[in-house]
GROMACS .gro file of C-alpha atoms in nm:
model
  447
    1UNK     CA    1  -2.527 -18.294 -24.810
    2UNK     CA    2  -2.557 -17.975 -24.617
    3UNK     CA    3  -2.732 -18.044 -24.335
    4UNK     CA    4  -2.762 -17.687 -24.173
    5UNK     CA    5  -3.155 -17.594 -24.211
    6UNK     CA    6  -3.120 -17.228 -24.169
    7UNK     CA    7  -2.848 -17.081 -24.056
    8UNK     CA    8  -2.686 -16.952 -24.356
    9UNK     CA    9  -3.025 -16.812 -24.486
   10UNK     CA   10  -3.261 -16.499 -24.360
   11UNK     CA   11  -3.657 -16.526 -24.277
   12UNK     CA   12  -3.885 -16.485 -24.585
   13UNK     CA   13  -4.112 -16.218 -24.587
   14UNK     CA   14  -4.509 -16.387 -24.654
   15UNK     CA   15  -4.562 -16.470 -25.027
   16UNK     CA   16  -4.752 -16.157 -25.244
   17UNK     CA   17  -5.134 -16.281 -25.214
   18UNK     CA   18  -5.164 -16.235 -25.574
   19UNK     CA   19  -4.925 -16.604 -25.522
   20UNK     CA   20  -5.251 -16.840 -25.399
   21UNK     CA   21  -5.472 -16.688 -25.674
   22UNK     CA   22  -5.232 -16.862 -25.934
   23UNK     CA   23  -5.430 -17.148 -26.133
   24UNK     CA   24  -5.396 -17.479 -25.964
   25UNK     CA   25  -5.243 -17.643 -26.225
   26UNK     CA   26  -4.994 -17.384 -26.258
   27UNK     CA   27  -4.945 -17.383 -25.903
   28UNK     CA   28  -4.917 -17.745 -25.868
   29UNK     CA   29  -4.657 -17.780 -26.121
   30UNK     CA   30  -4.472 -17.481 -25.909
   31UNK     CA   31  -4.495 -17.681 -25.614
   32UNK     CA   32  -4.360 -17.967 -25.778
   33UNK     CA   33  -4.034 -17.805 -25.874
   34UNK     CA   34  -3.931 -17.798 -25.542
   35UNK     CA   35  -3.919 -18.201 -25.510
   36UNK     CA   36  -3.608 -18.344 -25.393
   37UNK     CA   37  -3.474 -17.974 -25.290
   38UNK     CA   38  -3.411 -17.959 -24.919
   39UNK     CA   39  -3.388 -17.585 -24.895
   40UNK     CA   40  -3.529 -17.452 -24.603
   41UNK     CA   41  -3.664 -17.153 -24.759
   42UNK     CA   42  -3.866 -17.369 -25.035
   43UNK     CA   43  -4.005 -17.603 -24.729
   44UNK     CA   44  -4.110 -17.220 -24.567
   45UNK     CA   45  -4.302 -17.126 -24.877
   46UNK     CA   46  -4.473 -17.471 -24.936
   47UNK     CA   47  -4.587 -17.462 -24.555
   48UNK     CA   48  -4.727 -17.078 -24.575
   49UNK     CA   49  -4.907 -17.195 -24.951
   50UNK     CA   50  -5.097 -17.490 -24.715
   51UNK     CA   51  -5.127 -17.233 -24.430
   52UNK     CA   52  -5.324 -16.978 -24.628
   53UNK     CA   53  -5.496 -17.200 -24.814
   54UNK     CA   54  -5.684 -17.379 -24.485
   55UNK     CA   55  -5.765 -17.047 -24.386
   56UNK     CA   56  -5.915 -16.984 -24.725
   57UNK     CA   57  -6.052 -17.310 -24.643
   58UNK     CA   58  -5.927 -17.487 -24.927
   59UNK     CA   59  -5.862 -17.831 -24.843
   60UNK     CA   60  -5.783 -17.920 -25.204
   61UNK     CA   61  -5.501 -17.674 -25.231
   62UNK     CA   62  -5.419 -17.780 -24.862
   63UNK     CA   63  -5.396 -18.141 -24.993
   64UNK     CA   64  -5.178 -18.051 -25.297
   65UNK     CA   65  -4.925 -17.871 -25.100
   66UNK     CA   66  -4.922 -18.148 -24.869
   67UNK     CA   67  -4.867 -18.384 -25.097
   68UNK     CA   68  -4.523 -18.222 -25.198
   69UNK     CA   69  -4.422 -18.195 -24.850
   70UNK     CA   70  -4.462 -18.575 -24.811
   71UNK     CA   71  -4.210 -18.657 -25.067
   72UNK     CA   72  -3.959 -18.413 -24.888
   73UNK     CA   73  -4.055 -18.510 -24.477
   74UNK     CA   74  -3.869 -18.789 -24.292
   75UNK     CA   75  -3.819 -18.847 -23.939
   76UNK     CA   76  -3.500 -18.962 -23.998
   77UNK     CA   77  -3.388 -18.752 -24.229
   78UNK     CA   78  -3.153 -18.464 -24.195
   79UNK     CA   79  -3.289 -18.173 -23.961
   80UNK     CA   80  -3.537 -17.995 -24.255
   81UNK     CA   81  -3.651 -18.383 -24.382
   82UNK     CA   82  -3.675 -18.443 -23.979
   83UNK     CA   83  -3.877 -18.044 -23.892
   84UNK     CA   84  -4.095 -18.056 -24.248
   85UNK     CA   85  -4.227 -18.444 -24.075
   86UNK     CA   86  -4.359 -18.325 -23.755
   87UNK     CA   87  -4.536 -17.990 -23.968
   88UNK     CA   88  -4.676 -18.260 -24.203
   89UNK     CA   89  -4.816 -18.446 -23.897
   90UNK     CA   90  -4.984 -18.094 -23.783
   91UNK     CA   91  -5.105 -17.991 -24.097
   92UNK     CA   92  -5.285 -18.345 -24.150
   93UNK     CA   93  -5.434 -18.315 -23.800
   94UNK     CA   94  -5.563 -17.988 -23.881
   95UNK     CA   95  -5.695 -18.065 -24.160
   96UNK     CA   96  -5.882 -18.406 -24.072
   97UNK     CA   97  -6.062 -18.274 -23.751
   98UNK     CA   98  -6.202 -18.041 -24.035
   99UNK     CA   99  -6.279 -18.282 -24.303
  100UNK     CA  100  -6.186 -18.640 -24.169
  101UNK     CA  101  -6.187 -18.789 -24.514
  102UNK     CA  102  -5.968 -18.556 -24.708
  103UNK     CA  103  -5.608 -18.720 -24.637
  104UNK     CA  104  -5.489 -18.979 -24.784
  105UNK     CA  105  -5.103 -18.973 -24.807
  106UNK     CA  106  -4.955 -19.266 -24.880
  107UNK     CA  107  -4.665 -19.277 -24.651
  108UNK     CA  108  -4.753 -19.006 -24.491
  109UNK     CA  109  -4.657 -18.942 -24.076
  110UNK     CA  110  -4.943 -19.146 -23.911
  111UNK     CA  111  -5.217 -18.958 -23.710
  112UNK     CA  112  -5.220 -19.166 -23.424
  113UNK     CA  113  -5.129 -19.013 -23.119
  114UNK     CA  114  -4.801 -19.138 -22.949
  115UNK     CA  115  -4.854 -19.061 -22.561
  116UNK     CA  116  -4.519 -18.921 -22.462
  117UNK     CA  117  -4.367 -19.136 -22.197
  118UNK     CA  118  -4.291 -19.011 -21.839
  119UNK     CA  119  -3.936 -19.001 -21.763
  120UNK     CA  120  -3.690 -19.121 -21.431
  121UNK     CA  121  -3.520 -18.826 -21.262
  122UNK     CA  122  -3.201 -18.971 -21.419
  123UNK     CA  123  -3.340 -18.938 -21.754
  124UNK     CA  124  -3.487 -18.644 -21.671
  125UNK     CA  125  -3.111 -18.499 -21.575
  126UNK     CA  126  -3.007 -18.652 -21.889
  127UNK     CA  127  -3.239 -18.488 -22.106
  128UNK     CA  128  -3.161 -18.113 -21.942
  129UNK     CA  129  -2.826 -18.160 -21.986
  130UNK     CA  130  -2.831 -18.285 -22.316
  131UNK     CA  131  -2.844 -17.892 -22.485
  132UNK     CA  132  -2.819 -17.596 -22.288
  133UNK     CA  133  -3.213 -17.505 -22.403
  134UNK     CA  134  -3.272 -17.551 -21.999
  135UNK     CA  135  -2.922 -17.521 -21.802
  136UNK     CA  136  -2.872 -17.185 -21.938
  137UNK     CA  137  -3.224 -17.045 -21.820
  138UNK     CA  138  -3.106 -17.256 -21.435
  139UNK     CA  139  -2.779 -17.064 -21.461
  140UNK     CA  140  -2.862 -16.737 -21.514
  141UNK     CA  141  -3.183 -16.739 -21.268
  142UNK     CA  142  -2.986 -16.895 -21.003
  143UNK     CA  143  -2.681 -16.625 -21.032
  144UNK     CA  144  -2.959 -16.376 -21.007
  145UNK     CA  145  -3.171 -16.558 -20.694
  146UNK     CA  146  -2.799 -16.563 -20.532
  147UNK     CA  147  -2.745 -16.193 -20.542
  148UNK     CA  148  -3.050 -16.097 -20.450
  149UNK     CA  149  -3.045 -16.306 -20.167
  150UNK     CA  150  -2.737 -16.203 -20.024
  151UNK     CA  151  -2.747 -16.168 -19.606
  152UNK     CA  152  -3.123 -16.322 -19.587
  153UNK     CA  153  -3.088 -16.634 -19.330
  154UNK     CA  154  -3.423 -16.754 -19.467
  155UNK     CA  155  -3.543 -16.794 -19.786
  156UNK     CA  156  -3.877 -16.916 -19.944
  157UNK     CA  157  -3.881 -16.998 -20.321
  158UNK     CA  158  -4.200 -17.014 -20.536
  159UNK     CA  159  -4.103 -17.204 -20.829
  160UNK     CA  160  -4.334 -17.199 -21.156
  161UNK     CA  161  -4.122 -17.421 -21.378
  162UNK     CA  162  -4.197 -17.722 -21.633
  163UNK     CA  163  -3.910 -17.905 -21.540
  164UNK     CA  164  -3.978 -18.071 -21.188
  165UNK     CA  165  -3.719 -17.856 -20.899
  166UNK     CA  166  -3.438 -17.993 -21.155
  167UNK     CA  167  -3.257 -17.572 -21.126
  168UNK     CA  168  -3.237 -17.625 -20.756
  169UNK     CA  169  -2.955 -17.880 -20.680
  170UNK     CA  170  -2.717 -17.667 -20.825
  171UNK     CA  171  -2.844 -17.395 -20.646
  172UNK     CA  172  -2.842 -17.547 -20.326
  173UNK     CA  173  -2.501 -17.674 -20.370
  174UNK     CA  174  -2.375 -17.299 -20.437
  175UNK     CA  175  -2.595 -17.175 -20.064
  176UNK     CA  176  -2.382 -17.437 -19.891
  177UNK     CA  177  -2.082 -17.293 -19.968
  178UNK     CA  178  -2.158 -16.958 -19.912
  179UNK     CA  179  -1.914 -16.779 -19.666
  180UNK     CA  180  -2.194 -16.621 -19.385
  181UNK     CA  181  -2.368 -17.016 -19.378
  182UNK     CA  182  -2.620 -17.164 -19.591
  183UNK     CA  183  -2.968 -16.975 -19.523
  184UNK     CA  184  -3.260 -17.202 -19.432
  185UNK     CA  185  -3.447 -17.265 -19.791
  186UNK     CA  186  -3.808 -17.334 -19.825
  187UNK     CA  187  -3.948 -17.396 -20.222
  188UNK     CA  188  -4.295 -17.422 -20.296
  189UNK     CA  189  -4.448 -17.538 -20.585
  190UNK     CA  190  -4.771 -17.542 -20.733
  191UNK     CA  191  -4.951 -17.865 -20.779
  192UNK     CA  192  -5.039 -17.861 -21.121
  193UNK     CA  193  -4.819 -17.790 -21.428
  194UNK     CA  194  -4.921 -17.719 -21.820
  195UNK     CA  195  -4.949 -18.090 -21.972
  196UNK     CA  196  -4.633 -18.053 -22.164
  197UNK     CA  197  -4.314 -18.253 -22.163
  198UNK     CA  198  -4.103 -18.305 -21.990
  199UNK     CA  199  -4.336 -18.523 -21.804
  200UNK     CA  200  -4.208 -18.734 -21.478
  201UNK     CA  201  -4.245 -19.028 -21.341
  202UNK     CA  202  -4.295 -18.936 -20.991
  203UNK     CA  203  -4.489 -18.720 -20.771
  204UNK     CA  204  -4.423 -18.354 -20.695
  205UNK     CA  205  -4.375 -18.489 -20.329
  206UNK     CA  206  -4.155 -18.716 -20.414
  207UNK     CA  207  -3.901 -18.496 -20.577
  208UNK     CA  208  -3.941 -18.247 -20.310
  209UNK     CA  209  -3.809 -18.617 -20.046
  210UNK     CA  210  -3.540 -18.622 -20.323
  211UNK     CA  211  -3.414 -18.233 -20.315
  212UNK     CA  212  -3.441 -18.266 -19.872
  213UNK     CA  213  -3.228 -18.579 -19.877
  214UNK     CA  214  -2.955 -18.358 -20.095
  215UNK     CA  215  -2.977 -18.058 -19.919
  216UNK     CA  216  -2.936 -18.274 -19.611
  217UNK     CA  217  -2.603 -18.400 -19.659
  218UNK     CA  218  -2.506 -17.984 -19.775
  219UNK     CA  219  -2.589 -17.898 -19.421
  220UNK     CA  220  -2.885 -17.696 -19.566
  221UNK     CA  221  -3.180 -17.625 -19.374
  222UNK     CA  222  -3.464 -17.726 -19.551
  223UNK     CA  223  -3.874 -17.762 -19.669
  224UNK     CA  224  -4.090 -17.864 -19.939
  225UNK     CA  225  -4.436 -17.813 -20.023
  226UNK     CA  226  -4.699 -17.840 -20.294
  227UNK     CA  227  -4.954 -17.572 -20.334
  228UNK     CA  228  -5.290 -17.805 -20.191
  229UNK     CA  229  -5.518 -17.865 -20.532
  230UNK     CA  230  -5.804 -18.091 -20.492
  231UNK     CA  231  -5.840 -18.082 -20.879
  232UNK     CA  232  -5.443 -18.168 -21.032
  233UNK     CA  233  -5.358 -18.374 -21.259
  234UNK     CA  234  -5.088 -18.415 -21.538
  235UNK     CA  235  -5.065 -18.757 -21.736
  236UNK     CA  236  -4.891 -18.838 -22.056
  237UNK     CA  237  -5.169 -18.863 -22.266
  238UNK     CA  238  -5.331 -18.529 -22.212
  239UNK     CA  239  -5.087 -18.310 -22.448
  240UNK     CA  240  -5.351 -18.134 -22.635
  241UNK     CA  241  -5.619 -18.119 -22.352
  242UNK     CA  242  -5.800 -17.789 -22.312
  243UNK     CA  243  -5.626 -17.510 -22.142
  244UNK     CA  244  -5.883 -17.590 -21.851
  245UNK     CA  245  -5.655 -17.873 -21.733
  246UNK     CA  246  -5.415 -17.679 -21.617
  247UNK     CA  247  -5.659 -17.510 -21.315
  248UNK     CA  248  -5.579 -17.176 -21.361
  249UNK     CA  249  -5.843 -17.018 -21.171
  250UNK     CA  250  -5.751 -17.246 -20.873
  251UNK     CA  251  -5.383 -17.147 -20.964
  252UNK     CA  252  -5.473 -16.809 -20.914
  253UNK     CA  253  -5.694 -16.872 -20.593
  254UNK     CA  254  -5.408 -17.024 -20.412
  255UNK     CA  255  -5.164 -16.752 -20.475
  256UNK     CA  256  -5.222 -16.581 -20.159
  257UNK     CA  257  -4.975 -16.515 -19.834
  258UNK     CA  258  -5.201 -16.725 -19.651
  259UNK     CA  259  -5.220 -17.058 -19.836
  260UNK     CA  260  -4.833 -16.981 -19.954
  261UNK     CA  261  -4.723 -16.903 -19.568
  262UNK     CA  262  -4.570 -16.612 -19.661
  263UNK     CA  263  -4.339 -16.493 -19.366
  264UNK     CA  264  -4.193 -16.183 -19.308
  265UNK     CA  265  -3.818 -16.282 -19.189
  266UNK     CA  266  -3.792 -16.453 -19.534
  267UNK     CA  267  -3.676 -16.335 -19.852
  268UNK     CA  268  -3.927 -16.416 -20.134
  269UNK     CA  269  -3.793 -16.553 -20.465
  270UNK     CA  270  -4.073 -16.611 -20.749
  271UNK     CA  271  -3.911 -16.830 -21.040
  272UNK     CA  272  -4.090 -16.859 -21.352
  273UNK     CA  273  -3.926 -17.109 -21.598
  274UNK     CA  274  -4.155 -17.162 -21.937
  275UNK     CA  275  -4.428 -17.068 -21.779
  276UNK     CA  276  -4.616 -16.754 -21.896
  277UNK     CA  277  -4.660 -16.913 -22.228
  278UNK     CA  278  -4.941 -17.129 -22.106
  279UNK     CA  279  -5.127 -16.832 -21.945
  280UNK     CA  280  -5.381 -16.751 -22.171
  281UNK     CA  281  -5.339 -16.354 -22.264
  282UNK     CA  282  -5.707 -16.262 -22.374
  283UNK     CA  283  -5.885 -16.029 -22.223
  284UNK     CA  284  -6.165 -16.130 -22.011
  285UNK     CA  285  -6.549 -16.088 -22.029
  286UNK     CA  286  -6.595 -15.783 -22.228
  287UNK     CA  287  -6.258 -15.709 -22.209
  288UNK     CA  288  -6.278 -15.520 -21.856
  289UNK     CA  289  -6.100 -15.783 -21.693
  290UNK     CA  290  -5.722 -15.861 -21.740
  291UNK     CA  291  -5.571 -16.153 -21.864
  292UNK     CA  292  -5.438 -16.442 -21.711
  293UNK     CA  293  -5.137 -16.386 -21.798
  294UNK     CA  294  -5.114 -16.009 -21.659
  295UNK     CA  295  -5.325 -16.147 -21.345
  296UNK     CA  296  -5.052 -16.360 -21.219
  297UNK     CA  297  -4.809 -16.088 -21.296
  298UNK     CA  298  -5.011 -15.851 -21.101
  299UNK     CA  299  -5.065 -16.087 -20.833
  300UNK     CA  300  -4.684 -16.233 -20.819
  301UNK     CA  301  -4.571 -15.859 -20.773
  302UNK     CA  302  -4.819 -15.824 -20.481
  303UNK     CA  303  -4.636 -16.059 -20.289
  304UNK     CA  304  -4.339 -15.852 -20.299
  305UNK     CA  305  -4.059 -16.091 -20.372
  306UNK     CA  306  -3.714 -15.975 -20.356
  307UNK     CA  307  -3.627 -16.092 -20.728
  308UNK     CA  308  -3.849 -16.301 -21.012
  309UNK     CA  309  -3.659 -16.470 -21.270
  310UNK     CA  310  -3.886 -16.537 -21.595
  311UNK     CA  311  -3.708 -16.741 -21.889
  312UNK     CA  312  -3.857 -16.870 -22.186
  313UNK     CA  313  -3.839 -16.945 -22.530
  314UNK     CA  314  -3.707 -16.612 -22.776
  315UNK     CA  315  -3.992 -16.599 -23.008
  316UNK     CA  316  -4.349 -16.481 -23.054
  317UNK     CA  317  -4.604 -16.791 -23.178
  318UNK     CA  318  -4.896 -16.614 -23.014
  319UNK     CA  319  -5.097 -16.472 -23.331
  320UNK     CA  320  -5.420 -16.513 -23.431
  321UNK     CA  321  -5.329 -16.577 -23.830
  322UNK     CA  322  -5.242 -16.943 -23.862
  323UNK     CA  323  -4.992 -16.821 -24.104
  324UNK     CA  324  -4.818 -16.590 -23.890
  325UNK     CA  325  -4.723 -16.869 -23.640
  326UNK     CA  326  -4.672 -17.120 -23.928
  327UNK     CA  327  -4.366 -16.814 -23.987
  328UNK     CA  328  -4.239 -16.757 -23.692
  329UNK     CA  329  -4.239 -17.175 -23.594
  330UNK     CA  330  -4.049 -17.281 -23.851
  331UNK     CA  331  -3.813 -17.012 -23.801
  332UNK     CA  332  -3.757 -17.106 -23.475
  333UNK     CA  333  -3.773 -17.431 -23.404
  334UNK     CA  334  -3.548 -17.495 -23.662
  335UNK     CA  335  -3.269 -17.447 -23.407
  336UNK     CA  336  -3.330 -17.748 -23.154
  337UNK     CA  337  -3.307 -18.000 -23.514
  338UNK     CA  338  -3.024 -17.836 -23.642
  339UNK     CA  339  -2.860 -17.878 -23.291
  340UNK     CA  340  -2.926 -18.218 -23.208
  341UNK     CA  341  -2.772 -18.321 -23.557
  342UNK     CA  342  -2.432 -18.139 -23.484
  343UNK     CA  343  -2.349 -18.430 -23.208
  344UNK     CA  344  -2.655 -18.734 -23.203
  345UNK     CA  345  -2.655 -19.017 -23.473
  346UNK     CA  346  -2.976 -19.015 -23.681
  347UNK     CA  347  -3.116 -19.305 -23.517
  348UNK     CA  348  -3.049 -19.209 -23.148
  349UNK     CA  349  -3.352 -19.234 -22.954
  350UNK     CA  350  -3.266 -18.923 -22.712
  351UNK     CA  351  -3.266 -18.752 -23.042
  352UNK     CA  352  -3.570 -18.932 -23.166
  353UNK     CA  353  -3.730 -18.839 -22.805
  354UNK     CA  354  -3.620 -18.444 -22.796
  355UNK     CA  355  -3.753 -18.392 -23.153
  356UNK     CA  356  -4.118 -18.568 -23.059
  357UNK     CA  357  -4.105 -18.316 -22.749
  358UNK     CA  358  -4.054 -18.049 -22.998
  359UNK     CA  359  -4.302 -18.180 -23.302
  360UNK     CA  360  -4.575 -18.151 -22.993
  361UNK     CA  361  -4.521 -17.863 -22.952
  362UNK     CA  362  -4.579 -17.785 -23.322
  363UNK     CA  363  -4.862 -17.965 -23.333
  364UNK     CA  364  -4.999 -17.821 -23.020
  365UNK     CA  365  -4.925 -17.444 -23.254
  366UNK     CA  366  -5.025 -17.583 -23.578
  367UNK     CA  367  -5.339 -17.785 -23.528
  368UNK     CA  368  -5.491 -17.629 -23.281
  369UNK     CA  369  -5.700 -17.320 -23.205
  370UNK     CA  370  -5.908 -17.160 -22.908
  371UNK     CA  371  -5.836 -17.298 -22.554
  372UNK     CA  372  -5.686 -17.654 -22.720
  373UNK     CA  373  -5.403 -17.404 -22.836
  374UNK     CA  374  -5.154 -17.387 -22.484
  375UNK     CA  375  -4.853 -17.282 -22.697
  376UNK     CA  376  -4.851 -16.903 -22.703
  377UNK     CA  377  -4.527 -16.761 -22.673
  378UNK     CA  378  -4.422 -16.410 -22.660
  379UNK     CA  379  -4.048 -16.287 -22.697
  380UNK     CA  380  -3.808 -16.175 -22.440
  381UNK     CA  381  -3.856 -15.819 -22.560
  382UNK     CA  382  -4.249 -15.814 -22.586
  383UNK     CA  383  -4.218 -15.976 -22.240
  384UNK     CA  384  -3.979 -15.714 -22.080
  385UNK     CA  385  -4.232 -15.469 -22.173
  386UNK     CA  386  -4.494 -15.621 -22.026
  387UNK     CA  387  -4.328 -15.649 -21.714
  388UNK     CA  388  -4.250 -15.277 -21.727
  389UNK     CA  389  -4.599 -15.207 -21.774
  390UNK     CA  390  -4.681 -15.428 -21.487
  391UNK     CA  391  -4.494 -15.231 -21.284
  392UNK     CA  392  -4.155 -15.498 -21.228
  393UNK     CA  393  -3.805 -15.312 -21.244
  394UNK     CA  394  -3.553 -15.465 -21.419
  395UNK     CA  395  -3.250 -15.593 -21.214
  396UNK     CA  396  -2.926 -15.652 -21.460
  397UNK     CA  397  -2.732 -15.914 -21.491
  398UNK     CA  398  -2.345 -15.927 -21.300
  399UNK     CA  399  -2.027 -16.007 -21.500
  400UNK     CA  400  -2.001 -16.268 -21.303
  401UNK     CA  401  -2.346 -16.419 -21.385
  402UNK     CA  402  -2.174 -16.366 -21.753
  403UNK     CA  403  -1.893 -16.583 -21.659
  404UNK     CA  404  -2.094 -16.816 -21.512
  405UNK     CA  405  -2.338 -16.891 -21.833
  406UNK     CA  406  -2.001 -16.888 -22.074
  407UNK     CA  407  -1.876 -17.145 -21.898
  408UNK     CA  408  -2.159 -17.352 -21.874
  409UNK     CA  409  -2.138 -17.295 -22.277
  410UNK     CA  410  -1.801 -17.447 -22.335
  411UNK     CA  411  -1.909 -17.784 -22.205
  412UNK     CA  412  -2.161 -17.790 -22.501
  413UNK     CA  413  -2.102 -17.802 -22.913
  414UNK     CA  414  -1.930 -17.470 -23.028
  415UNK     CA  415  -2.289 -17.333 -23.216
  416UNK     CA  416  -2.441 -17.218 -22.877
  417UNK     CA  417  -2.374 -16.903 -22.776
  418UNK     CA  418  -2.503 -16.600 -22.543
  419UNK     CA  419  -2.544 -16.218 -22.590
  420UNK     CA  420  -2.685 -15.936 -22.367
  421UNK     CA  421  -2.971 -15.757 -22.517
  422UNK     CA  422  -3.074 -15.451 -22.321
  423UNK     CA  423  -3.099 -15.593 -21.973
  424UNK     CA  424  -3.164 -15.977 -22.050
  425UNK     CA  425  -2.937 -16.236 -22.160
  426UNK     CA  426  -2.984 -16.448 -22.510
  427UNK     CA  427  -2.897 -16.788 -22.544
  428UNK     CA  428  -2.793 -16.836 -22.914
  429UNK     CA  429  -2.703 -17.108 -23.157
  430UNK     CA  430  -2.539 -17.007 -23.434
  431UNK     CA  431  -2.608 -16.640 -23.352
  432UNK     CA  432  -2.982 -16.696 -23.390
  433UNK     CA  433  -3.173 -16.608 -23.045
  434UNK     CA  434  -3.301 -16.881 -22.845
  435UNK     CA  435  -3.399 -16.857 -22.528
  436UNK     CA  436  -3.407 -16.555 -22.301
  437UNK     CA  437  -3.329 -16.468 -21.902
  438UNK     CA  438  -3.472 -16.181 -21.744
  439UNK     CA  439  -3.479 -16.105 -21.391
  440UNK     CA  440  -3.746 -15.811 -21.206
  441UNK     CA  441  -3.823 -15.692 -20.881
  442UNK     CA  442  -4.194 -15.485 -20.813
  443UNK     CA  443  -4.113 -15.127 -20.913
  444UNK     CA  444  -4.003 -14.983 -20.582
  445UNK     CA  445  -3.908 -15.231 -20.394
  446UNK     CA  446  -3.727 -15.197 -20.049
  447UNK     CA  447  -3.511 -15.467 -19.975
   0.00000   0.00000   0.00000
């Protein structure tokens, strides 16, 4: 069986509406046609018929749609059986916090929610390196954060990341070898995080004793804080809590010289890994007032840091029309399934773990709407222009930055790649785009 969901095939354009006014029977028996196919563009149509039928709010299409899509889903499937599970589990959510007693799918992915467990730092390294979805984002940023860097004896890093300091061994393994001495290093971070995996079994302090007692035996100077909060709090059963959870107005507050201890004889470095996405981009009160998103921007460049690093996911899941994102998610997210089946057994519980990471996130895109809805990601190039109109200067990439990421590549499976598009580099798997680094300094800025 081919077990590639999408590579060999291009995204579908949204079905003519003239396809949901089709009798139901008709329809049905349409729908029907497409059991025990595992194409990926017949899973895409059946998922956009139940998308635009809940927002026609017809649960009884919905339910006839998803009715198919039970009898193609498994979570142990291959990678479309494994992807069409986890939308089945969002679509059932969605629909049952609208009309509770409408499902009823025998075999169907259960509703109940599975907290997602909090991981060791040596599971934690193990599930980074397990794909290049977050090494090649700590690669590239840290090539850049090394350039810019260059002569400063002190430097102060503000880290904005989902993935708990684990960029900043390598990077303060490469500042001990530099040739003028390691500069002192201070990283701050904030001290709350979006409630998303990867979540950690320790304390922000903790991993900040952890990262002194390495830097301590590379002879690097060094100090770690967290941003004071008197309101934080991340646990592993939280996933879909409001946007609220994530203090974003205190975020905001503390982002000041003063309660940062911004000094002038150090070099500023602002690192923003998977963030942005959970900064809420509508406007405020009668839309005078910026976003979130553009606040922090506007505040971040404020600071004047001698480099920010931004690197996300390369794909837009931010619109309004549930069928829109149900488009551009299974487009996407296609990639992490196909590329944990190129090297993990079906039954491997990394694999197992990655993929429930992932099918919150869907669920998190799917099922939810207003402030519940946290995942709203924008791509690299609709990002580089918003830094542009923020006022941030793009600083390009080195050849040797190039070098660097390529051979962080050829320890992984042969699929992943990388390409430079404009001034930001793509990581790719199988030539489809990925996930994107960028690097910026405030337009202007004297270093």
């Amino acid at each position: 069986m081919n077990t590639e969901l999408r590579s060999n095939t291009t995204p579908i354009s949204p079905p003519s509406p003239s396809i949901f006014n089709t009798p139901q029977s008709s329809l049905s028996g349409a729908l029907k046609g497409c059991l025990g196919s595992l194409d990926g563009a017949c899973i895409e149509k059946l998922l956009l018929h139940c998308a635009s039928a809940l927002e026609s709010n017809d649960v009884t299409l919905a339910q006839q749609v998803m009715w198919v899509l039970n009898n193609v889903a498994s979570s142990v499937g291959d990678p479309n059986q494994r992807l069409t599970s986890w939308f089945l589990r969002a679509l059932i959510s969605r629909v049952s916090s609208v009309c509770p007693t409408a499902m009823n799918l025998h075999g169907s992915p259960t509703l109940q929610r599975t907290p997602v467990r909090s991981m060791s730092v040596t599971e934690l390294a193990g599930y980074v390196d397990l794909i290049p979805w977050h090494r090649f984002g700590f690669c590239a940023s840290n090539s850049a954060i090394l350039k810019a860097i260059q002569g400063y004896p002190k430097v102060h890093i503000l880290d904005f990341s989902i993935t708990h300091c684990m960029q900043w061994p390598t990077l303060i393994d490469a500042l001990a070898k530099r040739p003028e001495a390691p500069p002192s290093l201070r990283i701050t971070v904030p001290s709350c995080r979006p409630p998303v995996p990867p979540l950690l079994n320790v304390s922000s302090e903790q991993v900040g004793l952890r990262l002194a007692n390495f830097a301590k035996s590379r002879d690097v100077p060094f100090e770690f804080h967290v941003i004071d909060s008197s309101s934080s709090s991340t646990s592993s059963d939280v996933l879909a809590a409001e946007s609220s959870s994530f203090h974003l107005e205190s975020l905001l507050g503390q982002l000041n010289p003063s309660m940062l201890d911004l000094r002038d004889d150090e070099a500023l470095v602002i690192n923003c890994q998977n963030l942005l996405r959970y900064l809420p981009d509508e406007p405020g009160e009668s839309n005078q007032n910026p976003s979130f998103r553009n606040a922090f921007l506007e505040i971040i460049k404020g600071l004047n840091p001698c480099v920010v690093t931004v690197v996300d996911e390369d794909a837009d899941m931010d619109a309004s029309s549930l069928t829109s994102r149900m488009i551009a998610c299974f487009n996407y997210l296609w990639i992490l399934f196909d590329a944990l089946e190129t090297f993990l057994p079906k039954d491997s519980w990394q694999r197992m773990e990655y993929e429930a990471d992932v099918g919150h996130k869907i669920e998190n895109i799917i099922g939810f709407e207003g402030l519940q809805r946290i995942e709203r990601l924008e791509s690299g190039v609709r990002l580089a222009q918003r830094m542009k109109n923020s006022n941030f200067q793009s600083i390009p990439f080195c050849e040797e930055t190039v070098r660097e990421v390529k051979f962080l590549l050829d320890e992984h499976a042969s699929g992943w790649g990388m390409k430079r598009e404009e001034d930001m580099l793509v990581l790719t798997w199988k030539g489809h785009n990925s996930v994107f680094a960028t690097a910026w300094a405030p337009s202007g800025f004297d270093d």
